[in-house]
mmCIF file of C-alpha atoms in Angstrom:
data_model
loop_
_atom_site.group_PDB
_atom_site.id
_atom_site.type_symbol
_atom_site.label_atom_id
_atom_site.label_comp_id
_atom_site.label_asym_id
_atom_site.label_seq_id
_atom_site.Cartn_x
_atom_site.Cartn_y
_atom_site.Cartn_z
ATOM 1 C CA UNK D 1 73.256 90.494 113.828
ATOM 2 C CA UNK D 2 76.140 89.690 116.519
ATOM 3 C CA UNK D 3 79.110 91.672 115.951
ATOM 4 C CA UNK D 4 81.455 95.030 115.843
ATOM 5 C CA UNK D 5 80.119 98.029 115.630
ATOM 6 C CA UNK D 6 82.127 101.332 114.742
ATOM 7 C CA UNK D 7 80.786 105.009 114.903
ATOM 8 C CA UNK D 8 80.988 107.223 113.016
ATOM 9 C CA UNK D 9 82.039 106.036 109.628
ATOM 10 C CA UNK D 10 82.894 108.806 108.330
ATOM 11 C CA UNK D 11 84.386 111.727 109.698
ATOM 12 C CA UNK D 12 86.459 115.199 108.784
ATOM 13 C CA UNK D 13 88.434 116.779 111.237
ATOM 14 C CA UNK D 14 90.599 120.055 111.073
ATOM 15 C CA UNK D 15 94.253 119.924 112.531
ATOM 16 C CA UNK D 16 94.090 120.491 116.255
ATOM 17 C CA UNK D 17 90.639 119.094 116.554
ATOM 18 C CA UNK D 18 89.752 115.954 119.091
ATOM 19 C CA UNK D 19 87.268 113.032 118.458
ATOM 20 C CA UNK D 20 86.383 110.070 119.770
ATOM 21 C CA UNK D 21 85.523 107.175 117.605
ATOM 22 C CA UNK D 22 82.906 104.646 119.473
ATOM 23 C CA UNK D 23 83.856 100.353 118.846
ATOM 24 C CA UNK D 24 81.105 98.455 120.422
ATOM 25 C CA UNK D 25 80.872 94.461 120.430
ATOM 26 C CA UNK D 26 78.186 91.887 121.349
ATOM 27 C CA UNK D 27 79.950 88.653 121.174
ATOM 28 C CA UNK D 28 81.055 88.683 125.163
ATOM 29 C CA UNK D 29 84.681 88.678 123.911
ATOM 30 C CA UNK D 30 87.687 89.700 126.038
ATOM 31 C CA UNK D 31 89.983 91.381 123.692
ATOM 32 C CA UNK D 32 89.573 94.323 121.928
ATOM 33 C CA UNK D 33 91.789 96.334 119.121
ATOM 34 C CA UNK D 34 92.039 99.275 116.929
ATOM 35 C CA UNK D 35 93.921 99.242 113.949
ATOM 36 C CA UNK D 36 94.718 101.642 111.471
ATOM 37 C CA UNK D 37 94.851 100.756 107.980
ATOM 38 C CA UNK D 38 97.033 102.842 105.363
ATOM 39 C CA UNK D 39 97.797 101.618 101.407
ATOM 40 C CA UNK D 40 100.735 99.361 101.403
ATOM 41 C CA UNK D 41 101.075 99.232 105.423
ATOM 42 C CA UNK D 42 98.672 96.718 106.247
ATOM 43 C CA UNK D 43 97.246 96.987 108.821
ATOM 44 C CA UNK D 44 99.181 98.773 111.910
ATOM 45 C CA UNK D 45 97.779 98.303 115.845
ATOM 46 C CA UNK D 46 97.447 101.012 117.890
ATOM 47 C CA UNK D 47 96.113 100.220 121.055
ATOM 48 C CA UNK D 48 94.619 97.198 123.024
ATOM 49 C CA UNK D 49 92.784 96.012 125.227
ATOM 50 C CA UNK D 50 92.349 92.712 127.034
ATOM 51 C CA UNK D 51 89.429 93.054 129.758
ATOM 52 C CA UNK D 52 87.176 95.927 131.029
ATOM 53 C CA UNK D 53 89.534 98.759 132.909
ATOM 54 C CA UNK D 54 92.667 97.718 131.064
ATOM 55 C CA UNK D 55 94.670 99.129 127.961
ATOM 56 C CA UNK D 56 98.010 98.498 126.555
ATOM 57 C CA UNK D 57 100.182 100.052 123.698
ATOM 58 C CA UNK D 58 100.284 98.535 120.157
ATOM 59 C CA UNK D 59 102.960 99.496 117.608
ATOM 60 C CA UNK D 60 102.308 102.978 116.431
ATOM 61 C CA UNK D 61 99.709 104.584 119.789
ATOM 62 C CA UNK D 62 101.518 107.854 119.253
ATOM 63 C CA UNK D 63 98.574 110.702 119.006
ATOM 64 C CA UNK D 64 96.082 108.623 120.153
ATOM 65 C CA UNK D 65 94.177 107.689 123.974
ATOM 66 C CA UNK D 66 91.941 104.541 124.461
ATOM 67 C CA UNK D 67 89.341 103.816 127.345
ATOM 68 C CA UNK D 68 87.830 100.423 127.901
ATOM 69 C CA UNK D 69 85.342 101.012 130.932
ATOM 70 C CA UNK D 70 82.480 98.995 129.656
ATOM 71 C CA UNK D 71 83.556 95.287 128.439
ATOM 72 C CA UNK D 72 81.353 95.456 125.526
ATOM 73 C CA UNK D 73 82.717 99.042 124.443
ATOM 74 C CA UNK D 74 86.468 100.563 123.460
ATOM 75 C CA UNK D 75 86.967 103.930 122.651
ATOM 76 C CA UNK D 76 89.732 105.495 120.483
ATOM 77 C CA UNK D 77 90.558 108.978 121.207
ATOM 78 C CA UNK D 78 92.642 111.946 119.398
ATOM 79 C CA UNK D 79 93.236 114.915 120.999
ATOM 80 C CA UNK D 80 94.613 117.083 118.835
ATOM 81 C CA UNK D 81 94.145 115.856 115.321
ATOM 82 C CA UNK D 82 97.151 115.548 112.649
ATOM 83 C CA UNK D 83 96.954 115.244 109.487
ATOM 84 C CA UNK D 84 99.215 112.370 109.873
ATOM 85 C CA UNK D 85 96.291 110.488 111.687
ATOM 86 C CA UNK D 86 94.367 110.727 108.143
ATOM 87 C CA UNK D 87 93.405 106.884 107.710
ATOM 88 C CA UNK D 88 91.154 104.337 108.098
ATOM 89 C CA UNK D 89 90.783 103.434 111.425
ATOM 90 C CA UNK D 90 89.308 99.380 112.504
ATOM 91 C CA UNK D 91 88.245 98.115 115.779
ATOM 92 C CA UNK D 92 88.635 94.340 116.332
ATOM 93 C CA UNK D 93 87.999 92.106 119.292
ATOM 94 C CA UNK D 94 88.431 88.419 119.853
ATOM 95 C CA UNK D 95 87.882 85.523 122.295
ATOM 96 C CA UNK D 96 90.748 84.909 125.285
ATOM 97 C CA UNK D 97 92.635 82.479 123.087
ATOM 98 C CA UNK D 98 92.466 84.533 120.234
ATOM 99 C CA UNK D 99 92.783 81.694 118.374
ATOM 100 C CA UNK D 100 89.903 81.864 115.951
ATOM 101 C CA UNK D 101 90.211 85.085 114.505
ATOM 102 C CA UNK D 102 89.145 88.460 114.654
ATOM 103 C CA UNK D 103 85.733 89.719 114.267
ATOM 104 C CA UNK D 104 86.106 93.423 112.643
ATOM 105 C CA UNK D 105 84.252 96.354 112.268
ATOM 106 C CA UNK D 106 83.072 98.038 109.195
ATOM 107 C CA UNK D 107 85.714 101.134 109.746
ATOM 108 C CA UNK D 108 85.718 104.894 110.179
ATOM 109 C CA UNK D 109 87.053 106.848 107.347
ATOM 110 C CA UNK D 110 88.982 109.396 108.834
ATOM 111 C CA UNK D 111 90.808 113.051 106.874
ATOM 112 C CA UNK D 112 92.433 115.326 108.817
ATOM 113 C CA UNK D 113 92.472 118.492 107.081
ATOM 114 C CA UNK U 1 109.321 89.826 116.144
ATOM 115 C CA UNK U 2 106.974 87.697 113.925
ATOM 116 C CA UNK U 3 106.777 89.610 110.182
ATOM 117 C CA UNK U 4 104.310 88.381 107.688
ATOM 118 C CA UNK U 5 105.489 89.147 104.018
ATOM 119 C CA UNK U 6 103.073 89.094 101.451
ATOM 120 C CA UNK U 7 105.294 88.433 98.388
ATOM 121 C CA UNK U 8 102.690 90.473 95.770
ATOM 122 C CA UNK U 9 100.663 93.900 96.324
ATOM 123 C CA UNK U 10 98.580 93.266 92.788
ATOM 124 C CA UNK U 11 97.819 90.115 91.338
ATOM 125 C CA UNK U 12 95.289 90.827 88.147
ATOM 126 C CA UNK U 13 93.989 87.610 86.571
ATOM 127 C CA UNK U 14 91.315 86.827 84.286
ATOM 128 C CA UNK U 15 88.003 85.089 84.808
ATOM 129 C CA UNK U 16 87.674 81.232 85.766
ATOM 130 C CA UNK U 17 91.711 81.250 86.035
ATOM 131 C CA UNK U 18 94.012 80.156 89.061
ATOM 132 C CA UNK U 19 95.129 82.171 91.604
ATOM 133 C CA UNK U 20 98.049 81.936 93.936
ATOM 134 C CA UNK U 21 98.675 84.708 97.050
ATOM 135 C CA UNK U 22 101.683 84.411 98.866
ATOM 136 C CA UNK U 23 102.690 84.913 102.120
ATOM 137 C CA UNK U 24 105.486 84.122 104.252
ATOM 138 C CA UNK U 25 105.696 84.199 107.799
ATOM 139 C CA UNK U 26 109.419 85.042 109.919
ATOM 140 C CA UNK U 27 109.115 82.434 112.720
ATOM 141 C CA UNK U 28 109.383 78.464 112.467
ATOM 142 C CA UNK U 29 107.204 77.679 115.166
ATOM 143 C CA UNK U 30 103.780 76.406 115.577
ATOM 144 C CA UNK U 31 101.868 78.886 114.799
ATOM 145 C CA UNK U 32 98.324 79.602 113.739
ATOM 146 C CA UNK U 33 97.921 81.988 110.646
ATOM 147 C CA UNK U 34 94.977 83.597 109.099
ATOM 148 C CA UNK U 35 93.749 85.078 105.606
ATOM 149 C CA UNK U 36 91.211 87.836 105.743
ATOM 150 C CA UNK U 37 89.459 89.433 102.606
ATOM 151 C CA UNK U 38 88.405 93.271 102.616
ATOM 152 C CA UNK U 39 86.446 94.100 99.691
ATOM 153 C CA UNK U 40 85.806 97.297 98.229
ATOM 154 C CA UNK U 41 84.699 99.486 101.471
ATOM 155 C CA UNK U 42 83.848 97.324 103.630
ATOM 156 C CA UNK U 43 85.889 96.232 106.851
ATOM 157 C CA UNK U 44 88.064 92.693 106.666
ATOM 158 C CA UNK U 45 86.606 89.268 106.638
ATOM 159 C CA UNK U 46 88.119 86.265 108.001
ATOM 160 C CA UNK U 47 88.359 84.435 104.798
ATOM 161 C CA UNK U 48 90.295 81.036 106.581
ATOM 162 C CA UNK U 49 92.283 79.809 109.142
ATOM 163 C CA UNK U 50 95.149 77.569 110.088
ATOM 164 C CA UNK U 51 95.141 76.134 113.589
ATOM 165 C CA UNK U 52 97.191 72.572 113.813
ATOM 166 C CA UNK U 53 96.632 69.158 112.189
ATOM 167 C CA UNK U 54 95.896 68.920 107.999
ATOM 168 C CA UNK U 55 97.695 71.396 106.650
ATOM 169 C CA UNK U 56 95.459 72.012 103.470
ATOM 170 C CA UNK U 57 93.130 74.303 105.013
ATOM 171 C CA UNK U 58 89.557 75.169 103.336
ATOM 172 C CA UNK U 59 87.940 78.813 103.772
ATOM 173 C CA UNK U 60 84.835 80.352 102.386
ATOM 174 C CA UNK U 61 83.871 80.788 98.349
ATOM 175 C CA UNK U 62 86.030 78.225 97.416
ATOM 176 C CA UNK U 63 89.337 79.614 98.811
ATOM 177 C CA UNK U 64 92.131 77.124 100.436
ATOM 178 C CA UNK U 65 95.284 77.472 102.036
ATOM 179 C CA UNK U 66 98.658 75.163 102.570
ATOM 180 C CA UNK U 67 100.793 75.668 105.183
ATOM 181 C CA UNK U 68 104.310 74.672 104.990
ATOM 182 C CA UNK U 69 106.297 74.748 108.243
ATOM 183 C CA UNK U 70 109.841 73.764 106.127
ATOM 184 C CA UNK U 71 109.130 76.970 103.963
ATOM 185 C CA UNK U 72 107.326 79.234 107.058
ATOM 186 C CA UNK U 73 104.899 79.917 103.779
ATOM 187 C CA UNK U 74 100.970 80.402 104.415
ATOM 188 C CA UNK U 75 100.080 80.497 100.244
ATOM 189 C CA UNK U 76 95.911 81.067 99.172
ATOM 190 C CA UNK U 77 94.718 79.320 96.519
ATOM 191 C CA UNK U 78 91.677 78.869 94.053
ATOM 192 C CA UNK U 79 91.432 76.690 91.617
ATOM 193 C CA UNK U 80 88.696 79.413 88.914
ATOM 194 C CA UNK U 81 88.160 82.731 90.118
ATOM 195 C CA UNK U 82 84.895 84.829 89.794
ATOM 196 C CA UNK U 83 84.948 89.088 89.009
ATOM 197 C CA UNK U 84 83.193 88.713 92.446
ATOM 198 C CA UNK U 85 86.907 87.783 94.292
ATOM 199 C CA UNK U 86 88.747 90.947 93.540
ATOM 200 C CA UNK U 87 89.148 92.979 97.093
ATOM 201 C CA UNK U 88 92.395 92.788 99.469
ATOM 202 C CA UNK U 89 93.949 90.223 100.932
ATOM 203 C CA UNK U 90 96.065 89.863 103.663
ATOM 204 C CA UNK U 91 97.771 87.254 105.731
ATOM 205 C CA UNK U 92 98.356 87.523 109.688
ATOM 206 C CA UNK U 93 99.618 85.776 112.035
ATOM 207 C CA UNK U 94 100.082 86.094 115.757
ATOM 208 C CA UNK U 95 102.451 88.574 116.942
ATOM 209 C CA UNK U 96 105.377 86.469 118.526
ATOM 210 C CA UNK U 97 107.259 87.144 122.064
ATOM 211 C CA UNK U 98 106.021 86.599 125.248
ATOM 212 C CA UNK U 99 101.969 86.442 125.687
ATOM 213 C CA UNK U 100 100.534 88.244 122.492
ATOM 214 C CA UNK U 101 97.460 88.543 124.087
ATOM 215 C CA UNK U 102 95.725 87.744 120.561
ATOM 216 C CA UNK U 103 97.829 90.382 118.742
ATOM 217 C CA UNK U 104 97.804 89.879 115.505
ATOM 218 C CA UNK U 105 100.484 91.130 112.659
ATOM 219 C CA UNK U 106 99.412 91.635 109.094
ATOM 220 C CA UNK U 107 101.037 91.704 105.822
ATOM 221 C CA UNK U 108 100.853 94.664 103.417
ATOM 222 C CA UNK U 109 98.067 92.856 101.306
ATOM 223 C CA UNK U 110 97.845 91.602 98.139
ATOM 224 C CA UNK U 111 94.955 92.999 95.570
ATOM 225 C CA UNK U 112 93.081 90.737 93.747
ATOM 226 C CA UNK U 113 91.801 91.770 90.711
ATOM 227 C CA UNK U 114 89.904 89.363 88.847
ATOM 228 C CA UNK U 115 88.775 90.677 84.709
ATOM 229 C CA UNK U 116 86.332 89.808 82.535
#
């Protein structure tokens, strides 16, 4: 089926440690996002993206490094690991307009120990 | 900056009852606005959406919206609730200022819980 798809889902990291969590999409669309998701925040945006080779700063990108070289892929990267960054992490993407909504991933689970 | 407010983080009901969400949104512009679910899990659905013309908007499983530009209010409704409806909700809409580039704010969420 057409959609977002997140890697890992799961993941444990120890303070200091770096990952890189994987969103790939099949739709074609322009825009891409990753959100973080904490209880009672909502959901917060950390970086963006809005064509292959470009990247822009959300509201909280503090901690965290994107790369969009493939269209159909955006990659969220932490270099050294906080506990802090312990959340649930969701990659988005849209159509130009944005208009019609957001088609999200499933998540990665994230604990920084 | 466009806020979204959801007015309730836990709304329990019982079975086959009403339900009412509420959000508000900061700006009194046109605006398009959204309601996603996320149950139990899982990543975030888009449950409806609000675009221009009627403002009674329909979603999936039975869910509808209003919006009311006067109040800047973006309320979900259903008229009988199943146990099947309790996840998160949430209400976005587009983050304002310049070209949001499809940005979207969210509220905090409201959690449905439905009983038996």
């Amino acid at each position: 089926n057409a959609g977002v798809t997140q890697t890992p889902k799961f993941r444990v990291l120890k303070t200091g440690q770096s990952m890189t969590l994987l969103c790939a999409q099949d739709m074609n669309h322009e825009y891409m996002y990753w959100y973080r998701q904490d209880p009672g925040m909502g959901l917060r945006l950390i970086h963006y993206s809005v064509g292959e080779g470009t990247t822009a700063k959300g509201e909280v990108p503090d901690g965290y490094n994107v790369s969009r070289l493939k269209k159909q892929n955006f990659l969220l990267g932490l270099e050294s690991a906080a506990p802090s960054q312990t959340s649930v992490y969701f990659c988005a993407s849209t159509n130009r307009q944005g208009r019609y909504g957001y088609t999200f991933g499933s998540g990665t689970r994230l604990t920084v120990v | 900056a466009q806020s979204v407010t959801q007015l309730d983080s836990q709304v329990p009901v019982f079975e086959e009852a009403p339900v009412e969400l509420r959000c508000n949104y900061s700006s009194s512009v046109s605006v398009y606005l959204f309601w996603y679910v996320q149950y139990p899990n899982q990543g975030l659905q888009l449950l409806l959406k609000y675009l221009s013309g009627s403002t009674l908007v329909k979603g999936i499983n039975g869910f509808e919206a209003e919006f009311n530009k006067s109040q800047t209010s973006f309320h979900l409704r259903k008229p009988s609730v199943h146990i099947s409806d309790t996840a998160e909700y949430f209400c976005a809409a587009p983050v304002a200022g310049g070209t949001s580039y499809g940005k979207l704010t969210f509220g905090q969420g409201t959690i449905l819980t439905v009983h038996p």
